[in-house]
Short mmCIF file of N, CA, C and O in Angstrom, two decimals:
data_model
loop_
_atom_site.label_atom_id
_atom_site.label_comp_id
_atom_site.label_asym_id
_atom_site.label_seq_id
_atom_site.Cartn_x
_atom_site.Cartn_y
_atom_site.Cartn_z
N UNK Z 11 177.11 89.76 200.24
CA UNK Z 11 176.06 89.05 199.56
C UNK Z 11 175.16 90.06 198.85
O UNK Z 11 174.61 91.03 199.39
N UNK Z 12 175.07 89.63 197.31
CA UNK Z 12 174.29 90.65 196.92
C UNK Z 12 172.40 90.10 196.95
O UNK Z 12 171.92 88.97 196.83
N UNK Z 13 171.79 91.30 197.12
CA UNK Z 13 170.22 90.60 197.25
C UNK Z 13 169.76 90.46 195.61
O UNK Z 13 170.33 90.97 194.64
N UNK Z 14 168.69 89.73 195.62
CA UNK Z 14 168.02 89.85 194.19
C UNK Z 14 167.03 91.30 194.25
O UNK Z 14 167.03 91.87 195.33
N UNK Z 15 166.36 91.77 193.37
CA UNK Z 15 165.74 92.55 193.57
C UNK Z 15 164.20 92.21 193.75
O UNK Z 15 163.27 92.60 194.46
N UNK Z 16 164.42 91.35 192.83
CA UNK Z 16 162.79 90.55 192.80
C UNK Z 16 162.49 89.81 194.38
O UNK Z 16 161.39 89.74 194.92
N UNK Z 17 163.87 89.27 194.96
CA UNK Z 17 162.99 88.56 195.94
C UNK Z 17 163.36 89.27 197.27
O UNK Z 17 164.32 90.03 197.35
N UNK Z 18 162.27 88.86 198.61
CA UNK Z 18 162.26 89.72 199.64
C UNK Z 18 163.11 88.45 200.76
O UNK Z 18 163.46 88.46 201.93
N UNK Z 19 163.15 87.80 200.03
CA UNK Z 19 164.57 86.41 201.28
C UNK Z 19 165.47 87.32 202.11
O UNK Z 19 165.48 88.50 201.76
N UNK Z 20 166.36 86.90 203.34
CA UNK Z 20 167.58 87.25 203.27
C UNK Z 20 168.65 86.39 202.54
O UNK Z 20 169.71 86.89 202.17
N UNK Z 21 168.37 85.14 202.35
CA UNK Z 21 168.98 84.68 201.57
C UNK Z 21 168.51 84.48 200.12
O UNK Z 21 167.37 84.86 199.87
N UNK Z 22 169.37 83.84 198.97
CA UNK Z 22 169.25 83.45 197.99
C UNK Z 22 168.00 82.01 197.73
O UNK Z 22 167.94 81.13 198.58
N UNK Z 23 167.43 81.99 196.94
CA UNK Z 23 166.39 80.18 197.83
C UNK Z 23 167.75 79.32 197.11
O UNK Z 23 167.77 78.22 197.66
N UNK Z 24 168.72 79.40 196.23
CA UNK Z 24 169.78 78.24 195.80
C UNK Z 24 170.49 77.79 197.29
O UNK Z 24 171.34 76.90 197.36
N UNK Z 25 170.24 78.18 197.90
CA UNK Z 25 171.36 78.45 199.09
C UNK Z 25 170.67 77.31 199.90
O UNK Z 25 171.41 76.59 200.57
N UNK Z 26 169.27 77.06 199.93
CA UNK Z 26 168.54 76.14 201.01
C UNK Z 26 168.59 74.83 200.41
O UNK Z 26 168.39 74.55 199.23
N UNK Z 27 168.89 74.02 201.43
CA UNK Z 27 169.27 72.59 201.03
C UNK Z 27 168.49 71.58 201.83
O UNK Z 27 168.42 70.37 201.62
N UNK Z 28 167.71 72.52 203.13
CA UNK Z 28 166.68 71.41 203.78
C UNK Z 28 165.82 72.47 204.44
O UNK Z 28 166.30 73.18 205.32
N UNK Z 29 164.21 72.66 203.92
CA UNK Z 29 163.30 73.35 204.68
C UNK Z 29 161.99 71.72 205.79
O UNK Z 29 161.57 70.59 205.58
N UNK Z 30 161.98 72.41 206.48
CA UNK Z 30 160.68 71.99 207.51
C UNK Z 30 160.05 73.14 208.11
O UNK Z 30 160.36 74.29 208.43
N UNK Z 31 158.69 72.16 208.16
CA UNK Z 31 157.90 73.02 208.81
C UNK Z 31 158.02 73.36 210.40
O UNK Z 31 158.58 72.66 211.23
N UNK Z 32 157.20 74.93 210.69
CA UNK Z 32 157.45 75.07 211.88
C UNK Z 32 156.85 75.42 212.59
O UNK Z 32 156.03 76.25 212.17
N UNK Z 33 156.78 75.12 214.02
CA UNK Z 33 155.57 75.36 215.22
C UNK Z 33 155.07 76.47 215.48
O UNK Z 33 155.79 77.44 215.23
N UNK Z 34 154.00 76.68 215.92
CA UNK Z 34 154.01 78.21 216.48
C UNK Z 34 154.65 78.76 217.03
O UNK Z 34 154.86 79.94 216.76
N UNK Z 35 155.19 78.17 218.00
CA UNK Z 35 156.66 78.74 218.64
C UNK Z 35 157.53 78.82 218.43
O UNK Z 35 158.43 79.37 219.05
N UNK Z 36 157.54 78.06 217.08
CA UNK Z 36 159.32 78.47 216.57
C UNK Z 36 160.13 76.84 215.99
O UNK Z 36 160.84 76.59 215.02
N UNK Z 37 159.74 76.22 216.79
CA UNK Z 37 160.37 74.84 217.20
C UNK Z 37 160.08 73.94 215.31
O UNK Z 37 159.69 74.36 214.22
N UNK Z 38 160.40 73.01 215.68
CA UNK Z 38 160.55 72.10 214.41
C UNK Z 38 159.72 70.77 214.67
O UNK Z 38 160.06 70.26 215.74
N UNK Z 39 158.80 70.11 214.06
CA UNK Z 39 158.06 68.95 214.88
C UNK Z 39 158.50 67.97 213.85
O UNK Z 39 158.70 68.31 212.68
N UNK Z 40 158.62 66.86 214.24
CA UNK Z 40 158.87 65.22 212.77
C UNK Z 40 157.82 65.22 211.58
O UNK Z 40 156.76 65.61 212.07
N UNK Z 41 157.71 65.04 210.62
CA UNK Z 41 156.84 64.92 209.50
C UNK Z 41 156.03 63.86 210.30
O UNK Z 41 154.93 64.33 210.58
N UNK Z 42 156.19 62.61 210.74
CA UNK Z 42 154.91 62.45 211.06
C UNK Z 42 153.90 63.12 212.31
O UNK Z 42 152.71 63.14 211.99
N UNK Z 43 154.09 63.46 213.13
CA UNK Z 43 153.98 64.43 214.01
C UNK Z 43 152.73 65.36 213.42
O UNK Z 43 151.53 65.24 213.67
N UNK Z 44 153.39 66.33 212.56
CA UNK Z 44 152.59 67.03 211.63
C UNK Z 44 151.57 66.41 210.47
O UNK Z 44 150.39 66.72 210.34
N UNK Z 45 152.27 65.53 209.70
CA UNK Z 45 150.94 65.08 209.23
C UNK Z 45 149.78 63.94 209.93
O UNK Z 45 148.69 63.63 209.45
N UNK Z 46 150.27 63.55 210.96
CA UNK Z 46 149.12 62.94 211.53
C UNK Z 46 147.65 64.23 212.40
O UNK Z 46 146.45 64.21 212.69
N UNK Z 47 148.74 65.08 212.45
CA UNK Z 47 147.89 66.34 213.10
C UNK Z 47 147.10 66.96 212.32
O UNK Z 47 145.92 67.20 212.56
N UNK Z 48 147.69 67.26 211.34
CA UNK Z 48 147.16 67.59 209.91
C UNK Z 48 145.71 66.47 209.32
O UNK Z 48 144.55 66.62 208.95
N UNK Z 49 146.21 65.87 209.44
CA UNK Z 49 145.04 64.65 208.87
C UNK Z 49 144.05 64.48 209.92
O UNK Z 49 142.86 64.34 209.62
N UNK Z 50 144.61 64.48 211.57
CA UNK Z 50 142.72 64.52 212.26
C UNK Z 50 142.10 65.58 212.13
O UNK Z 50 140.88 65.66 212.00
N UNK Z 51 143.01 66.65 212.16
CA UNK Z 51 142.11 68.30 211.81
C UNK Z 51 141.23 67.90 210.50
O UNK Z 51 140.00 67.97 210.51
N UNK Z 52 141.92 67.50 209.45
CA UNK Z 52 140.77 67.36 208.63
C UNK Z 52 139.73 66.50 208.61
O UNK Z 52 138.68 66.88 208.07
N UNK Z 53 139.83 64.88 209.33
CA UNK Z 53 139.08 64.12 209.29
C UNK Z 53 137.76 64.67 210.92
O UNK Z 53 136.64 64.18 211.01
N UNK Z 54 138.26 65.56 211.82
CA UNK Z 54 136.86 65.69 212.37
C UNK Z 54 136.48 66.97 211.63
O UNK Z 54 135.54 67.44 212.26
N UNK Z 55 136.72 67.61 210.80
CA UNK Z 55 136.27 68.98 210.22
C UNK Z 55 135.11 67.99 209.03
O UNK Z 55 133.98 68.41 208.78
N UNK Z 56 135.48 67.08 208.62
CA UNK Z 56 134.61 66.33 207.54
C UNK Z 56 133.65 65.55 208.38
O UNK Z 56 132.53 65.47 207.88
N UNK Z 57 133.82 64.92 209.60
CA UNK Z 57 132.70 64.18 209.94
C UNK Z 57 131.53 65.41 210.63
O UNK Z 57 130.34 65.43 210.32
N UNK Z 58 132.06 66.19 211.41
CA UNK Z 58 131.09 67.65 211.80
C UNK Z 58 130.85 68.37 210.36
O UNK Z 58 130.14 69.35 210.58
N UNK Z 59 131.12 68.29 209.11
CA UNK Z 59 130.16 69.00 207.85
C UNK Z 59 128.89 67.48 207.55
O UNK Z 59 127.72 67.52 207.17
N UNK Z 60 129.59 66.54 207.84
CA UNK Z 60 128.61 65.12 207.51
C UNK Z 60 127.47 65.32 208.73
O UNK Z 60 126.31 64.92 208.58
N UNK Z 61 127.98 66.05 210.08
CA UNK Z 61 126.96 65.72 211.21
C UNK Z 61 126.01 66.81 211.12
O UNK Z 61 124.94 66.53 211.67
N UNK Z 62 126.07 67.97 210.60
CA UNK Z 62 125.51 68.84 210.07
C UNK Z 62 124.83 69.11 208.99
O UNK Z 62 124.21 70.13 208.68
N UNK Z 63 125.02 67.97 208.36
CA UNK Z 63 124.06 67.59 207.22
C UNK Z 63 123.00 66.52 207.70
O UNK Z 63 121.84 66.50 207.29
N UNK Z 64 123.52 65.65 208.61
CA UNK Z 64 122.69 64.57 208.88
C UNK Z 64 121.39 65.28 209.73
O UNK Z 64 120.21 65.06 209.47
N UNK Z 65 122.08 66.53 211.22
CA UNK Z 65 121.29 67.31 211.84
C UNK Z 65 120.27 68.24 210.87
O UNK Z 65 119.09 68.43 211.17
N UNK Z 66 120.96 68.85 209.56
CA UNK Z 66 119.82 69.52 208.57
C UNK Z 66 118.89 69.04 208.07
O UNK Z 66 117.84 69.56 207.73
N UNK Z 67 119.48 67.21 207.95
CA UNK Z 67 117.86 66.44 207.35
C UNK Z 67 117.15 66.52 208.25
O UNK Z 67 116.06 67.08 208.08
N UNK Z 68 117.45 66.07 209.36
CA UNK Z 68 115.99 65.84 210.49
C UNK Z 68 115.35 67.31 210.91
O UNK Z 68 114.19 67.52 211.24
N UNK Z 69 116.07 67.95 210.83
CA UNK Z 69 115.21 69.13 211.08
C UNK Z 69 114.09 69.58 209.46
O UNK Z 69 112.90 69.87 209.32
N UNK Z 70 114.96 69.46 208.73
CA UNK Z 70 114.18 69.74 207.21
C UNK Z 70 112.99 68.79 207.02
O UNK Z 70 112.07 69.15 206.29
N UNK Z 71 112.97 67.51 207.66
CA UNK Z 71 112.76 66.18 207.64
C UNK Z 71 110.81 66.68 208.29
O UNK Z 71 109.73 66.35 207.81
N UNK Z 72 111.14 67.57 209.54
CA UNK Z 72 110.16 67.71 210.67
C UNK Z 72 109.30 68.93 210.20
O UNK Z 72 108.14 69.10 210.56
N UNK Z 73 110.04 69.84 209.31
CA UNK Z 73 109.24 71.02 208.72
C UNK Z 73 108.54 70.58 207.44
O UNK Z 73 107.42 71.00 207.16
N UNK Z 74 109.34 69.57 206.51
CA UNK Z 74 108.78 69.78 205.36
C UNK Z 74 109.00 68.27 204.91
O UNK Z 74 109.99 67.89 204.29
N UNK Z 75 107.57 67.20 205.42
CA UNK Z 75 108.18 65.88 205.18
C UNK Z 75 108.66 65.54 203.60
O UNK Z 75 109.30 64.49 203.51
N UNK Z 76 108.48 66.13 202.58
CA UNK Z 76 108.24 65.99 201.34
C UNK Z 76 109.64 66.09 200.64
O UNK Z 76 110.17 65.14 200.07
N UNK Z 77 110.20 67.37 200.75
CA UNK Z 77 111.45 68.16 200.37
C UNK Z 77 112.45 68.19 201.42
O UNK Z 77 113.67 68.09 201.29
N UNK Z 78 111.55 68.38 202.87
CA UNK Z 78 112.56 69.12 203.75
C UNK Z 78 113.90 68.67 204.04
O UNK Z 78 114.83 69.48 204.04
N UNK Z 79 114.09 67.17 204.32
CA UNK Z 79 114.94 66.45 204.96
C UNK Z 79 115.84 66.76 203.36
O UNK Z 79 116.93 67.09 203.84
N UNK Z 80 116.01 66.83 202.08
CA UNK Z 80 116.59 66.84 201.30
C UNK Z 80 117.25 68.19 201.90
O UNK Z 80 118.19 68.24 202.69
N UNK Z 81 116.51 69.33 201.34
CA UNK Z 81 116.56 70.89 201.64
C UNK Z 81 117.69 71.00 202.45
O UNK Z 81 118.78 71.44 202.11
N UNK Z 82 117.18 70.35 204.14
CA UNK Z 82 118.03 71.13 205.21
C UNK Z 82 119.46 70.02 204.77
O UNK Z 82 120.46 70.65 205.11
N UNK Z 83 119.81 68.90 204.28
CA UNK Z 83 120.93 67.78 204.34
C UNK Z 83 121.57 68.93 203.57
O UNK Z 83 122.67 69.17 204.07
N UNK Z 84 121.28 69.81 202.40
CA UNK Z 84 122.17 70.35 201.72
C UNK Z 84 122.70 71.76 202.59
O UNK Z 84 123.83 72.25 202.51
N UNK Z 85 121.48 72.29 203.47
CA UNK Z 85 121.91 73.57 203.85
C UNK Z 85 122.83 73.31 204.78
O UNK Z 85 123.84 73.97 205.00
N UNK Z 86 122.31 71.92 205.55
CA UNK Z 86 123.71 71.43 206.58
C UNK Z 86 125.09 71.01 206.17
O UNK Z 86 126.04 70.77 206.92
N UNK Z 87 125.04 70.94 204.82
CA UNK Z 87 125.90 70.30 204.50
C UNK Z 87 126.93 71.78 204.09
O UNK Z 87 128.11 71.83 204.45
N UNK Z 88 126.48 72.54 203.56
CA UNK Z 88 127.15 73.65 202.93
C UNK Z 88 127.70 74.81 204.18
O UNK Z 88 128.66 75.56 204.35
N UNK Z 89 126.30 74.38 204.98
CA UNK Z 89 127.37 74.96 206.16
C UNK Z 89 128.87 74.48 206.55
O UNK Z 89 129.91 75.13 206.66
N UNK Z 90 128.52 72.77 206.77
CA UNK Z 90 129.79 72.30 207.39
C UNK Z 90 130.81 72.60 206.75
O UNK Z 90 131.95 72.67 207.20
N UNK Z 91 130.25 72.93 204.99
CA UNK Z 91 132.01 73.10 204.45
C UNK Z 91 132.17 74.29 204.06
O UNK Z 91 133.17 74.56 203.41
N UNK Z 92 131.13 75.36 204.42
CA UNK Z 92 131.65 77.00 204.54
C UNK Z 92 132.96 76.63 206.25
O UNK Z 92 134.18 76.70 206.10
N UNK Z 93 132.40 76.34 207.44
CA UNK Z 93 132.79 76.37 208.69
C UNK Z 93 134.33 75.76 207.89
O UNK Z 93 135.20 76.61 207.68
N UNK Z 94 134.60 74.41 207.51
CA UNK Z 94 135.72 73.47 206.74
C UNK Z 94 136.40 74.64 205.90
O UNK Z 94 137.51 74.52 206.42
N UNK Z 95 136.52 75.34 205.30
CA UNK Z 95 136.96 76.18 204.48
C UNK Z 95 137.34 77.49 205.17
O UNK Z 95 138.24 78.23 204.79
N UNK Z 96 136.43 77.73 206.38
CA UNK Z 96 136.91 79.02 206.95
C UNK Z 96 138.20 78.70 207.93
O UNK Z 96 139.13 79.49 208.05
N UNK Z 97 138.14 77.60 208.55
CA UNK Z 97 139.16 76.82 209.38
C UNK Z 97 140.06 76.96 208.73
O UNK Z 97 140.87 77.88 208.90
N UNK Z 98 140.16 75.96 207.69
CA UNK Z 98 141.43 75.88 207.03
C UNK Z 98 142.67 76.58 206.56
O UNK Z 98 143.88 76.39 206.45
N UNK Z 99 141.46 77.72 206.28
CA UNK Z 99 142.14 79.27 205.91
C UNK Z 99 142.44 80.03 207.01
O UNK Z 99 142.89 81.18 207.02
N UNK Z 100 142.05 79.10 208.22
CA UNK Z 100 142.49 80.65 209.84
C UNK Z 100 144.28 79.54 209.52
O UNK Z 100 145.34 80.14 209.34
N UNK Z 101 144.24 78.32 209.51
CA UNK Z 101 145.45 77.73 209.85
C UNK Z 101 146.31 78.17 208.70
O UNK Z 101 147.36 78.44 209.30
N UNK Z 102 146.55 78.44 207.30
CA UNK Z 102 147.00 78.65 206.37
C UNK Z 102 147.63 79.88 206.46
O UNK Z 102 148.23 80.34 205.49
#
């Protein structure tokens, strides 16, 4: 078998006729399996950036009745989706 030069495969990719994803250990899990796993990781990563916005108003809310509760909803909020974005990228 000759290699390409460009690519670092042991095989050719013409050659693959069925990829899945795979566990940390090695193993093979069902598509739904994985995307249902996939989908709560993201749906509590979005309600904890929402609960962290809701926690930034009331605190912003108690410092600065005027602005604050706006202020901290955004700083909570940008946290939750710095934390959402750093996650995502440890699993990736």
């Amino acid at each position: 078998m000759t290699r390409s030069r460009t690519s670092t495969a042991p095989c050719p990719w013409r050659a693959v006729v069925h990829s899945q994803p795979m566990h940390v250990g090695g193993g093979t899990g069902s598509f739904t399996s994985l995307f249902v796993r996939e989908m709560l990781t993201r749906a509590f990563l979005a309600v904890a950036a929402m609960g962290l916005a809701g926690l930034g108003s009331v605190v912003g809310d108690r410092v600065s009745p005027e602005w604050g509760g706006f202020l901290g909803a955004l700083a909570g909020l940008a946290l939750g989706i710095a934390v959402l974005v750093a996650v995502l990228r440890r699993r990736s």
